[in-house]
CSV table of C-alpha atoms in Angstrom, one decimal:
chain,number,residue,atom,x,y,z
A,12,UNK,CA,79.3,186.7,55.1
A,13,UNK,CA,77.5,186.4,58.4
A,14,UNK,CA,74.1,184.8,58.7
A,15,UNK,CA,72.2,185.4,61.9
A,16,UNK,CA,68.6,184.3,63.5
A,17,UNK,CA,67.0,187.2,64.5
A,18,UNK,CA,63.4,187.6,65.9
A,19,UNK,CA,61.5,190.3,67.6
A,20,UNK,CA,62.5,189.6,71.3
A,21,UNK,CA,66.4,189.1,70.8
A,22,UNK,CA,68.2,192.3,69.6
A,23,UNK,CA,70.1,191.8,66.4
A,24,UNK,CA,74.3,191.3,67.4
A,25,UNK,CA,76.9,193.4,65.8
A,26,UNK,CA,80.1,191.9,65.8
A,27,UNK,CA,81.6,194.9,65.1
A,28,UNK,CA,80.3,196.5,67.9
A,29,UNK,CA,83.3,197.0,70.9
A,30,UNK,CA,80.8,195.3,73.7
A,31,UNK,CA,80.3,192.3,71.4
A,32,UNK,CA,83.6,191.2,73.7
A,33,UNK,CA,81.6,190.9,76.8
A,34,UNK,CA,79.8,188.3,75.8
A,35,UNK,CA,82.6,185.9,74.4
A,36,UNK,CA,84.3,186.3,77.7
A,37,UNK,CA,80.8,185.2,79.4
A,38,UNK,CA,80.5,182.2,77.3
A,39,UNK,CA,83.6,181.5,77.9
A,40,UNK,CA,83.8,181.6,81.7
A,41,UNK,CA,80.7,179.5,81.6
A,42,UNK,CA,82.0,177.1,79.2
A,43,UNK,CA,85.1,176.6,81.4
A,44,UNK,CA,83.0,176.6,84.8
A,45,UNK,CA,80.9,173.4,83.0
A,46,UNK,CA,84.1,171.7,82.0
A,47,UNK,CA,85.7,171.8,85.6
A,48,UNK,CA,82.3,170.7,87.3
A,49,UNK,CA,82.2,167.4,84.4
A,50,UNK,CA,85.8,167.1,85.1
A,51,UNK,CA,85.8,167.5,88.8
A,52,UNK,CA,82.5,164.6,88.3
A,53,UNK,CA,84.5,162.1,86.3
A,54,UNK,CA,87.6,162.6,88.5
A,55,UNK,CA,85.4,162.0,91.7
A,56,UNK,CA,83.3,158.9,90.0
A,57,UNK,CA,86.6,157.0,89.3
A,58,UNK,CA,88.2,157.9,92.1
A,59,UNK,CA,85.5,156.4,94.2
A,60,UNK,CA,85.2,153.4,91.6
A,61,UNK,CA,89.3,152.7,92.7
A,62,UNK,CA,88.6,153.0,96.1
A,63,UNK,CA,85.7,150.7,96.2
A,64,UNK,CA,87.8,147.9,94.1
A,65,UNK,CA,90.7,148.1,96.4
A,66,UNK,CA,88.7,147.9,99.4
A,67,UNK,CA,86.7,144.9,97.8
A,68,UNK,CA,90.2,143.4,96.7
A,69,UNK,CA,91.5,143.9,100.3
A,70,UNK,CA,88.1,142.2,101.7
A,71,UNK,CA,88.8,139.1,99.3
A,72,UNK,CA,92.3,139.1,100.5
A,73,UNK,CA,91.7,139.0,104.2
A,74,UNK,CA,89.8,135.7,103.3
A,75,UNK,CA,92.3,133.4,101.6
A,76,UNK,CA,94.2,130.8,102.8
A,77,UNK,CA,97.4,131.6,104.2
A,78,UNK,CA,100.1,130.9,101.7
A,79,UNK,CA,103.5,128.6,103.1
A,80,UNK,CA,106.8,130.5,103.3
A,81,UNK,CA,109.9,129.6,101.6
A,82,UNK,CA,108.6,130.5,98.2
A,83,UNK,CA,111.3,131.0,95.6
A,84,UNK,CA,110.8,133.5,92.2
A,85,UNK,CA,109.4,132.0,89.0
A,86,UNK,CA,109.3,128.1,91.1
A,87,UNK,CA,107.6,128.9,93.7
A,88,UNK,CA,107.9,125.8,96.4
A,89,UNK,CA,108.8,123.5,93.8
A,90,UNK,CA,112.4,123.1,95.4
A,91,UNK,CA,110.6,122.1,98.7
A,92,UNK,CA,109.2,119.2,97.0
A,93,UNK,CA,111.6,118.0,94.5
A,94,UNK,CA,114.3,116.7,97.1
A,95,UNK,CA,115.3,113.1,97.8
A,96,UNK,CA,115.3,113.2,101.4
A,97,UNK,CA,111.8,113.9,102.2
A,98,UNK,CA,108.4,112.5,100.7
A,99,UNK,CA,106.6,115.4,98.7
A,100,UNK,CA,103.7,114.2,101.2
A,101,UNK,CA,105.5,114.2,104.2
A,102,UNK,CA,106.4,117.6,103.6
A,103,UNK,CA,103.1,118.9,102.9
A,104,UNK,CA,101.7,116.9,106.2
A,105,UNK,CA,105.0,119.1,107.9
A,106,UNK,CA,103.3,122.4,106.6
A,107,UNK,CA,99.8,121.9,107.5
A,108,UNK,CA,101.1,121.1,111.5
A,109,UNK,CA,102.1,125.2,110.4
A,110,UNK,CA,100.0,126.6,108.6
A,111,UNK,CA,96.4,124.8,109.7
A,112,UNK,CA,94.6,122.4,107.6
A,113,UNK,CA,94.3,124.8,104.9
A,114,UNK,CA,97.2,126.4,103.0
A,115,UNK,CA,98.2,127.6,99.7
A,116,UNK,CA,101.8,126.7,97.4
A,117,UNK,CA,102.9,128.3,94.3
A,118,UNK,CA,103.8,125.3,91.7
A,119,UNK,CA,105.8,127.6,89.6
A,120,UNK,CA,103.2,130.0,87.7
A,121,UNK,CA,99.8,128.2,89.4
A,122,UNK,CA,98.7,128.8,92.9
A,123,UNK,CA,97.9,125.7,94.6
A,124,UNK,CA,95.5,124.7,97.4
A,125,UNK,CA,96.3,122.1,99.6
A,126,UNK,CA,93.9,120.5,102.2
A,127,UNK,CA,94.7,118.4,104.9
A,128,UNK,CA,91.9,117.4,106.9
A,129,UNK,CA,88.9,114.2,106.9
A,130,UNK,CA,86.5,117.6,107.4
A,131,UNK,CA,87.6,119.9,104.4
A,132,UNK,CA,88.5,117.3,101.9
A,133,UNK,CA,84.7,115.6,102.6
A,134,UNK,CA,83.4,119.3,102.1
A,135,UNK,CA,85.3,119.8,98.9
A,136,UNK,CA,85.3,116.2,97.5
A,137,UNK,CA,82.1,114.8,98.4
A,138,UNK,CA,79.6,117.6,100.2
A,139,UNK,CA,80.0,120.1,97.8
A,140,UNK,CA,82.4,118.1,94.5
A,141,UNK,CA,80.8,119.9,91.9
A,142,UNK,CA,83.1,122.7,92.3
A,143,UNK,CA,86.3,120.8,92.3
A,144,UNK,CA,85.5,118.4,90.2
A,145,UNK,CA,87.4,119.3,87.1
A,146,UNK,CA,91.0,118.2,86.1
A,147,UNK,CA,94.3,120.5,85.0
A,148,UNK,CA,95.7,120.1,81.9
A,149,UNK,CA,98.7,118.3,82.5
A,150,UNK,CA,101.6,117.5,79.7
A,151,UNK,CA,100.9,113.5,81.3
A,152,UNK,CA,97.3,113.9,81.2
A,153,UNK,CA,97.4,115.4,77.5
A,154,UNK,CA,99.8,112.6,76.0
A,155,UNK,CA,99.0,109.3,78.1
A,156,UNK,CA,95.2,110.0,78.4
A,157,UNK,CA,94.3,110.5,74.5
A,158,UNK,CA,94.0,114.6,74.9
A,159,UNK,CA,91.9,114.1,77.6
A,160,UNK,CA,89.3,111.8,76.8
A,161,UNK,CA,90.2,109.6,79.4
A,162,UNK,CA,88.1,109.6,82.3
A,163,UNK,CA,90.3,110.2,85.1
A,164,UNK,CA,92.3,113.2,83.2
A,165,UNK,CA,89.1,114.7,81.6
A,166,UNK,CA,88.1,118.5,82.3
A,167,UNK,CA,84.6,118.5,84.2
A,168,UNK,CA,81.5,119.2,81.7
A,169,UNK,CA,79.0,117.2,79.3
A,170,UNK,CA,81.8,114.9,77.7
A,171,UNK,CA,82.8,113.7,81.2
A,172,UNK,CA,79.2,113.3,82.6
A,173,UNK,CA,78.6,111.1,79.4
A,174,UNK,CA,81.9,108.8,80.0
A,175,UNK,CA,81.2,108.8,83.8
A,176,UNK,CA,76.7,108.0,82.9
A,177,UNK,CA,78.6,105.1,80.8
A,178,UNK,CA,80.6,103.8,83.2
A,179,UNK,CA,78.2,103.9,86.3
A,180,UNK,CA,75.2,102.3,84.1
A,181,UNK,CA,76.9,99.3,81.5
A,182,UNK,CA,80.5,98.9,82.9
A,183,UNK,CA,80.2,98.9,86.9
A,184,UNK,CA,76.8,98.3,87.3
A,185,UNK,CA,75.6,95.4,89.9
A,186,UNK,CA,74.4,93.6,87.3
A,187,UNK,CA,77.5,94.0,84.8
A,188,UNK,CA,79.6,93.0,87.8
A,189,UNK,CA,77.2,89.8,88.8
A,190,UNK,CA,77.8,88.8,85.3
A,191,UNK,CA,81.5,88.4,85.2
A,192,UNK,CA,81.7,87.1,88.7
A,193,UNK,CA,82.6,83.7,87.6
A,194,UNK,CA,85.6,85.6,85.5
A,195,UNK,CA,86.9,87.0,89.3
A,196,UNK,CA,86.8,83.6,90.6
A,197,UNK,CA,87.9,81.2,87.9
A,198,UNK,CA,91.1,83.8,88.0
A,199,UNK,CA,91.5,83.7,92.0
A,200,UNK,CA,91.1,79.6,91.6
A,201,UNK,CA,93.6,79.1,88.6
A,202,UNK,CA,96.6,81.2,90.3
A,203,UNK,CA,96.6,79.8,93.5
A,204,UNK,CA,96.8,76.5,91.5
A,205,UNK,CA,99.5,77.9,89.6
A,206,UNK,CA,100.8,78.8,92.7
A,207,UNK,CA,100.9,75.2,94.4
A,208,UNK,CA,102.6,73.8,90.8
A,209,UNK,CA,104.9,76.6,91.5
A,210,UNK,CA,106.1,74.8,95.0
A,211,UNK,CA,105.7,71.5,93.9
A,212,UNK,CA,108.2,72.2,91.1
A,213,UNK,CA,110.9,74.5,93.2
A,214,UNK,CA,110.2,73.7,96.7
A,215,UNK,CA,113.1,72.8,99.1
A,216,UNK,CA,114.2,70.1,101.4
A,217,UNK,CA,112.7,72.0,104.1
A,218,UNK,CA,109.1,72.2,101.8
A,219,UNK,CA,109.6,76.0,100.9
A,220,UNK,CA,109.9,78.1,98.1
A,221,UNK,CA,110.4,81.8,97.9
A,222,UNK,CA,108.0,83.8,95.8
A,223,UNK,CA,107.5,87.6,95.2
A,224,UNK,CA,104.2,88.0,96.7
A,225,UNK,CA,103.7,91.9,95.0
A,226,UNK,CA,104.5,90.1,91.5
A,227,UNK,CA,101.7,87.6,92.2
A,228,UNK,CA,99.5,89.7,93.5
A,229,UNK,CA,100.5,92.3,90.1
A,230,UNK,CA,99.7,88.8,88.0
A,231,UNK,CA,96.8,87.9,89.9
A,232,UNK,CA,95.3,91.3,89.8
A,233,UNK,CA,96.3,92.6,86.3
A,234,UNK,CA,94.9,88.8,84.8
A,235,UNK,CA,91.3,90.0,86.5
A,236,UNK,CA,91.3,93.1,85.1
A,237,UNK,CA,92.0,92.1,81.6
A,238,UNK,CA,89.9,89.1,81.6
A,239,UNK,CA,87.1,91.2,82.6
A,240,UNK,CA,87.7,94.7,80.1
A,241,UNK,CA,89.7,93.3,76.9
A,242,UNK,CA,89.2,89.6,77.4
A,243,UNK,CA,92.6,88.2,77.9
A,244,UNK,CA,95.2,86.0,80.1
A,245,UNK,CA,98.5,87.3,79.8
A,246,UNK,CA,100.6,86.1,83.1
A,247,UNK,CA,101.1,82.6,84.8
A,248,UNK,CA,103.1,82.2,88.2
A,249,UNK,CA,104.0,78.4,87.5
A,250,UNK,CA,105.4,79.8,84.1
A,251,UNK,CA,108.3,82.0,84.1
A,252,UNK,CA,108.6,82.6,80.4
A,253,UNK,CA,106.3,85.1,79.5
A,254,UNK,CA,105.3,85.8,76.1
A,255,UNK,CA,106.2,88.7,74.6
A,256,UNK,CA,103.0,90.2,74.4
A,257,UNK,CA,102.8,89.7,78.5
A,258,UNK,CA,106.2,91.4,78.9
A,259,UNK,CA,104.9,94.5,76.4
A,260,UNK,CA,102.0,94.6,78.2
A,261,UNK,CA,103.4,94.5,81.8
A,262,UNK,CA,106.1,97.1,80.6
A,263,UNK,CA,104.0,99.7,79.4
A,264,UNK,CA,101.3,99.4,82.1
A,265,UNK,CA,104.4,100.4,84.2
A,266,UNK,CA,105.9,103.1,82.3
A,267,UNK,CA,102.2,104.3,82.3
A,268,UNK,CA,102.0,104.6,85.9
A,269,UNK,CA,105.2,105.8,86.5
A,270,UNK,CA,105.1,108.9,84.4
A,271,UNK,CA,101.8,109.8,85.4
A,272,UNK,CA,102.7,110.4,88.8
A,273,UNK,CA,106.0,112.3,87.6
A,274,UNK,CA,106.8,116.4,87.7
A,275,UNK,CA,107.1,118.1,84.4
A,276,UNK,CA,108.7,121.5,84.1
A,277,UNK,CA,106.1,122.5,81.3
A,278,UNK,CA,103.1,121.7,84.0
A,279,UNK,CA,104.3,124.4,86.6
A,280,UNK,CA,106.5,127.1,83.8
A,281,UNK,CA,104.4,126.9,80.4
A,282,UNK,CA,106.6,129.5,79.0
A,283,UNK,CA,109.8,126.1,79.4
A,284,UNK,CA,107.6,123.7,77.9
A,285,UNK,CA,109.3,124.4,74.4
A,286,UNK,CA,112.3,122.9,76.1
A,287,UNK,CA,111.4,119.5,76.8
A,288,UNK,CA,113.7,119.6,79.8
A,289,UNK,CA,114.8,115.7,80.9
A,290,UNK,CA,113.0,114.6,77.3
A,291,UNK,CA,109.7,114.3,79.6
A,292,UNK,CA,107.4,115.2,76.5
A,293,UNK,CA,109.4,112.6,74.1
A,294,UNK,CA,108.8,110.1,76.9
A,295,UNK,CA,105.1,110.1,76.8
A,296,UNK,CA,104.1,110.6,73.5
A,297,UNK,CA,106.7,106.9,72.9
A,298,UNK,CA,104.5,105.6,75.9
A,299,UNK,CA,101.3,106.7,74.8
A,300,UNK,CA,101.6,105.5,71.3
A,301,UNK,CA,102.5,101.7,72.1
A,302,UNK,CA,99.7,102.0,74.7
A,303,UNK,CA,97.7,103.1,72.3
A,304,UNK,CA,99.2,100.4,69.6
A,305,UNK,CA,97.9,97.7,72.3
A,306,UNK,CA,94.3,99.0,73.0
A,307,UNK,CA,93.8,99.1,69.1
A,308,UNK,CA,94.9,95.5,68.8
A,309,UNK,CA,92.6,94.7,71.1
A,310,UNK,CA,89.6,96.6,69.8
A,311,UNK,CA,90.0,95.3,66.2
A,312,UNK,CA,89.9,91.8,67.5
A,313,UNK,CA,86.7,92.7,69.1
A,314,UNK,CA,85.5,94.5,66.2
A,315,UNK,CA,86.1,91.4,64.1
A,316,UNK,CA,84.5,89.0,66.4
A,317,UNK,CA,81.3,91.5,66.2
A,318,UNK,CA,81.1,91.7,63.0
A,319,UNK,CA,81.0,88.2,62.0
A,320,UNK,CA,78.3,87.0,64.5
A,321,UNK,CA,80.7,85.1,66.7
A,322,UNK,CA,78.8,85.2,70.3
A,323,UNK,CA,80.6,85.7,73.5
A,324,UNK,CA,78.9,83.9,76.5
A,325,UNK,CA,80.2,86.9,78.7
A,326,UNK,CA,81.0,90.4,77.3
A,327,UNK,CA,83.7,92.0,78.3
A,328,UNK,CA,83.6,95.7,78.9
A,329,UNK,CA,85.0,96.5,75.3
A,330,UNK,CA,82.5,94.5,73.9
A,331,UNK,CA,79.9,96.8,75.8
A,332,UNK,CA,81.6,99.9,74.4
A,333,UNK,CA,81.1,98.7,71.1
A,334,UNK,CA,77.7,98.3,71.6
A,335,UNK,CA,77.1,101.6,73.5
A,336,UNK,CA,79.2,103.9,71.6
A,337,UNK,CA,78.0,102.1,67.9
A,338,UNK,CA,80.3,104.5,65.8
A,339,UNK,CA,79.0,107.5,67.7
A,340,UNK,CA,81.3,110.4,68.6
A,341,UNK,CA,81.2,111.8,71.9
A,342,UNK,CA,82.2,115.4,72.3
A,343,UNK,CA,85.2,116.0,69.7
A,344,UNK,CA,86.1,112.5,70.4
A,345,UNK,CA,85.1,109.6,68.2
A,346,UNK,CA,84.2,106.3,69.2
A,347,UNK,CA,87.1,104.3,68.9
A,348,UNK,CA,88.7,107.4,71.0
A,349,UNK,CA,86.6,106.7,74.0
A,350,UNK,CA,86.5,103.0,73.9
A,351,UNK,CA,90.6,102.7,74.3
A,352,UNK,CA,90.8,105.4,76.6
A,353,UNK,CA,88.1,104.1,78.6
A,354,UNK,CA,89.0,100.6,78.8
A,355,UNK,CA,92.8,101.5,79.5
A,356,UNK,CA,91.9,104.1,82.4
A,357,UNK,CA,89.5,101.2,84.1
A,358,UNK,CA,93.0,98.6,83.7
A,359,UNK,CA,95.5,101.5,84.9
A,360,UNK,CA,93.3,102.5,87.3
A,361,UNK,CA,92.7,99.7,89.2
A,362,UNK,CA,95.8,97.5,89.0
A,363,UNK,CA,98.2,99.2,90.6
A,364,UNK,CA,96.5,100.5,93.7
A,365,UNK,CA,95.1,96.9,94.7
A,366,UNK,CA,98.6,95.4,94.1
A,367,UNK,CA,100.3,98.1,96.5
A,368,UNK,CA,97.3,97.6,99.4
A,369,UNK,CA,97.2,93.6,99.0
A,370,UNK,CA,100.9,93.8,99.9
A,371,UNK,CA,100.9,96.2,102.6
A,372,UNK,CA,97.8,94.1,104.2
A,373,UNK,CA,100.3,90.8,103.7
A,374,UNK,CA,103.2,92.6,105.0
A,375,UNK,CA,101.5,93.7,108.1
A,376,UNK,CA,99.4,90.1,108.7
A,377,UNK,CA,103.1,89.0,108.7
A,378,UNK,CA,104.6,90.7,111.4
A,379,UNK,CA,101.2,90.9,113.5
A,380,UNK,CA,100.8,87.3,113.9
A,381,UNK,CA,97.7,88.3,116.4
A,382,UNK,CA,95.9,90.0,113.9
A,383,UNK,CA,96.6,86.9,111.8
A,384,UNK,CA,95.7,84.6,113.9
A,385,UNK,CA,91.9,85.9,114.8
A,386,UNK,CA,91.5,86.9,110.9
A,387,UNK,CA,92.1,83.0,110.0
A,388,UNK,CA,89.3,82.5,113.0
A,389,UNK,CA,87.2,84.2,111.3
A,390,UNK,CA,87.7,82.4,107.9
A,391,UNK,CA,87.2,79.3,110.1
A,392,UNK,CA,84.1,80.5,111.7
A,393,UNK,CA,82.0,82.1,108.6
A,394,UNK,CA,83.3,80.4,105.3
A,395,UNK,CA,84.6,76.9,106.8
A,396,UNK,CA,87.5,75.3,106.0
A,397,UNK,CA,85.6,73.5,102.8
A,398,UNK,CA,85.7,75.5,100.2
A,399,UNK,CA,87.1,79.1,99.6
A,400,UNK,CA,85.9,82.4,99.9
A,401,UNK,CA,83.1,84.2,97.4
A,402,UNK,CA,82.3,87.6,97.2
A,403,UNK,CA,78.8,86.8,99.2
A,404,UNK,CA,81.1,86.1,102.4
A,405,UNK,CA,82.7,89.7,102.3
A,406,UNK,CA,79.5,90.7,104.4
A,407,UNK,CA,80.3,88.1,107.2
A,408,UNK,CA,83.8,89.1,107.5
A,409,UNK,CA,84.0,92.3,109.6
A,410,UNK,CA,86.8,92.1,111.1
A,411,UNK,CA,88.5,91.7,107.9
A,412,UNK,CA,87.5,94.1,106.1
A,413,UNK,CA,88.8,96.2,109.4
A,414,UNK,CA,92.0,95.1,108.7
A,415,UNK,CA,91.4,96.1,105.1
A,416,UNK,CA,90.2,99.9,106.4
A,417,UNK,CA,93.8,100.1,108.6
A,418,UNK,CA,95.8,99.2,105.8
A,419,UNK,CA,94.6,101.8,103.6
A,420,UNK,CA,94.6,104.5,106.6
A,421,UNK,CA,98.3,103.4,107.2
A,422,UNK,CA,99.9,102.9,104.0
A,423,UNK,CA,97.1,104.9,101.5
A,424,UNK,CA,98.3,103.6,97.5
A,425,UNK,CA,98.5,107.0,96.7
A,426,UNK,CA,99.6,109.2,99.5
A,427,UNK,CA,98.4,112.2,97.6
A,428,UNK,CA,95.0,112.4,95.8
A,429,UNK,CA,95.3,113.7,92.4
A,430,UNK,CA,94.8,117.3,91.8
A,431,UNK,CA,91.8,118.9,90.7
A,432,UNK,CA,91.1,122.3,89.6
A,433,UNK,CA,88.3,124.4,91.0
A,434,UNK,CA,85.5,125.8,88.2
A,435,UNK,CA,83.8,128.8,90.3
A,436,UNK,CA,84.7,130.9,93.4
A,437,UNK,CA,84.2,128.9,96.6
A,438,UNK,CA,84.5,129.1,100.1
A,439,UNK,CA,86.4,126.9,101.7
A,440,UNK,CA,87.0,126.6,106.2
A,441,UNK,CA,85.8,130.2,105.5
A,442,UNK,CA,88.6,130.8,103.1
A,443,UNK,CA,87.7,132.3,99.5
A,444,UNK,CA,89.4,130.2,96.8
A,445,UNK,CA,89.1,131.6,93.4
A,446,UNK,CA,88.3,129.9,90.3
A,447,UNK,CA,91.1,128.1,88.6
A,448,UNK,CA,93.2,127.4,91.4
């Protein structure tokens, strides 16, 4: 059955009727014509669409920093610097006299940017830090910094700007410091007392003794930093048995630095990591968990001090934590969480790079006996031969501190600053460095 409209202006349609034909071919041609102009519209839209990404993508392109040669499938430029007869950062310093101040490496899957000039790294790390202020996941980072949560290794964001507010205002504040001044200079006074009992005892006929001036200054410095975050005294130079809390403690501080500042395959080639090549994970997770074993020792003796009123006459920075933190979590850490990793990043942090610059600044004195000469002046001059230096006669001493400035420009404790990972697009000596790298 057919059912059609019909009204007075449009003439009934007989399908039956031999012209009824004509106007199927009609629609039809003008149901084709509509198709081609919508597909001949889509085609042109997209077309133009690719076009305007590719010359977008090319624009971008022009503007990124040019990438060194030499680069090797899957590795990238790993295998320039993972060889024993060049410095990784002697290498890099090789490739910027190439490639200009500003150049990109492939470490394995990642695209690196590395900068090599006072003016780009003040742009990126002090004028403009907010950018590159965030941290990449590293396997190290992951396992030796508690997932993160410690404050050199964290990610930029809120947890970080809470740990950093923390640390600025009740740990390394002026007035935190003034307070454990005497700490620094009881310690300074009681090893180079321990250091004159060590000649006494093992001097020579001809009045000498030999010590290992980087040990002392490891002891001296790693006593000052304990005394002053967990509260304790571990090393003594006029004793040469150590307990064997000292020797644990010593150890692990130096496994921790060490593997920190060591390559893992899973860091540059994620899709290894299952492999575990050189048992670099197994490492890690054995040296994070007797750090770990430590910190909680000493938190639980501060914990139990707290709790039963006994009164310290100066806090130490754990004590502050306790008080700060009170059981709160911060972020998807708990309290106990950021306390260790806290107080263990503030020990790690700054043992090892004072060691390595006090005996560069020795070993130079030494053999610039010049320099040595008018620093001792200067002693002579501003503190007096009377009594020994404080922290108030830093001031007064410009031309030490000079010295102090040369030996960090000549022999840096790190040679390479550690990496950061940009969080937004960013421009960069006029080169566009995209997020992530």
């Amino acid at each position: 059955m057919h059912i059609c409209a019909q009204t007075e202006n449009y003439p009934r349609l007989n399908y039956s009727d031999p012209s009824f034909g004509h106007y199927k071919l009609a629609a039809m041609y003008f149901l084709l014509q509509y198709l081609n102009f919508t597909t001949v519209g889509v085609f042109a839209t997209l077309l133009l669409s690719y076009c305007l990404l590719l010359w977008r993508s090319r624009a971008v392109n022009s503007k990124i920093a040019p990438e060194a040669t030499a680069a090797w499938p899957i590795i990238g430029h790993l295998h320039l610097l993972g060889g024993s007869d060049q410095l990784p950062h002697i290498t890099l310093g090789n490739m910027a006299d190439k490639y200009g101040p500003v150049f990109t490496i492939r470490l394995g899957v990642h695209r690196a940017l590395v900068v090599s000039s006072w003016e780009m790294a003040k742009e990126c790390l002090t004028t403009n830090d907010q950018a590159a202020s965030s941290r990449p996941e590293l396997l190290a980072s992951k396992h030796l910094g508690y997932n993160y949560a410690m404050f050199g290794f964290s990610p930029y964001g809120s947890y970080w700007r809470e740990v950093r507010k923390i640390i600025s205002l009740e740990l390394l504040s002026n007035r935190r410091l003034e307070l454990l001044k005497d700490v620094r200079a009881s310690e300074v006074v009681t090893s180079i007392k321990e250091l004159y009992e060590l000649w006494e005892e093992k001097k020579n006929e001809s009045g000498l003794v030999s010590v290992e001036m980087k040990q002392w200054f490891g002891d001296l410095t790693l006593n000052v930093i304990l005394r002053m975050v967990a509260g304790k005294r571990y090393f003594s130079a006029s004793d040469a048995s150590e307990n064997k809390q000292a020797q644990r403690c010593r150890r692990v501080f130096r496994e921790f630095c060490h593997l920190s500042g060591l390559f893992a395959v899973a860091d540059a080639i994620p899709f290894l990591g299952w492999l575990d090549l050189g048992r670099h994970e197994k490492t890690l997770k054995k040296t994070a968990k007797e750090m770990d074993s430590i910190a909680q020792e000493w938190l639980e003796e501060h914990r139990r001090r707290k709790d039963s009123g006994e009164v310290n006459s100066t806090q130490d920075f754990m004590d502050v934590m306790l008080s700060v933190l009170d059981g709160k979590n911060l972020g998807d850490y708990d309290a106990d969480t950021v306390n260790k990793a806290t107080c263990l990043a503030l020990i790690v942090g700054g043992s090892d790079t004072t060691v390595v610059t006090l005996t560069w600044a020795l070993s130079l004195l030494l053999n610039n006996r010049d320099t040595l000469k008018k620093a001792q002046e200067e002693l002579d001059i501003q503190v007096g031969k009377e009594r020994l230096v404080n922290e108030q006669d830093i001031s007064k001493l410009v031309y030490t501190q000079a010295i102090v400035k040369e030996t960090l420009r000549l022999y840096p404790p790190a040679a390479l600053g550690g990496p950061r990972q940009f969080t937004e697009d960013y421009t960069l000596g006029g080169y566009h460095v995209s997020k992530g790298t």
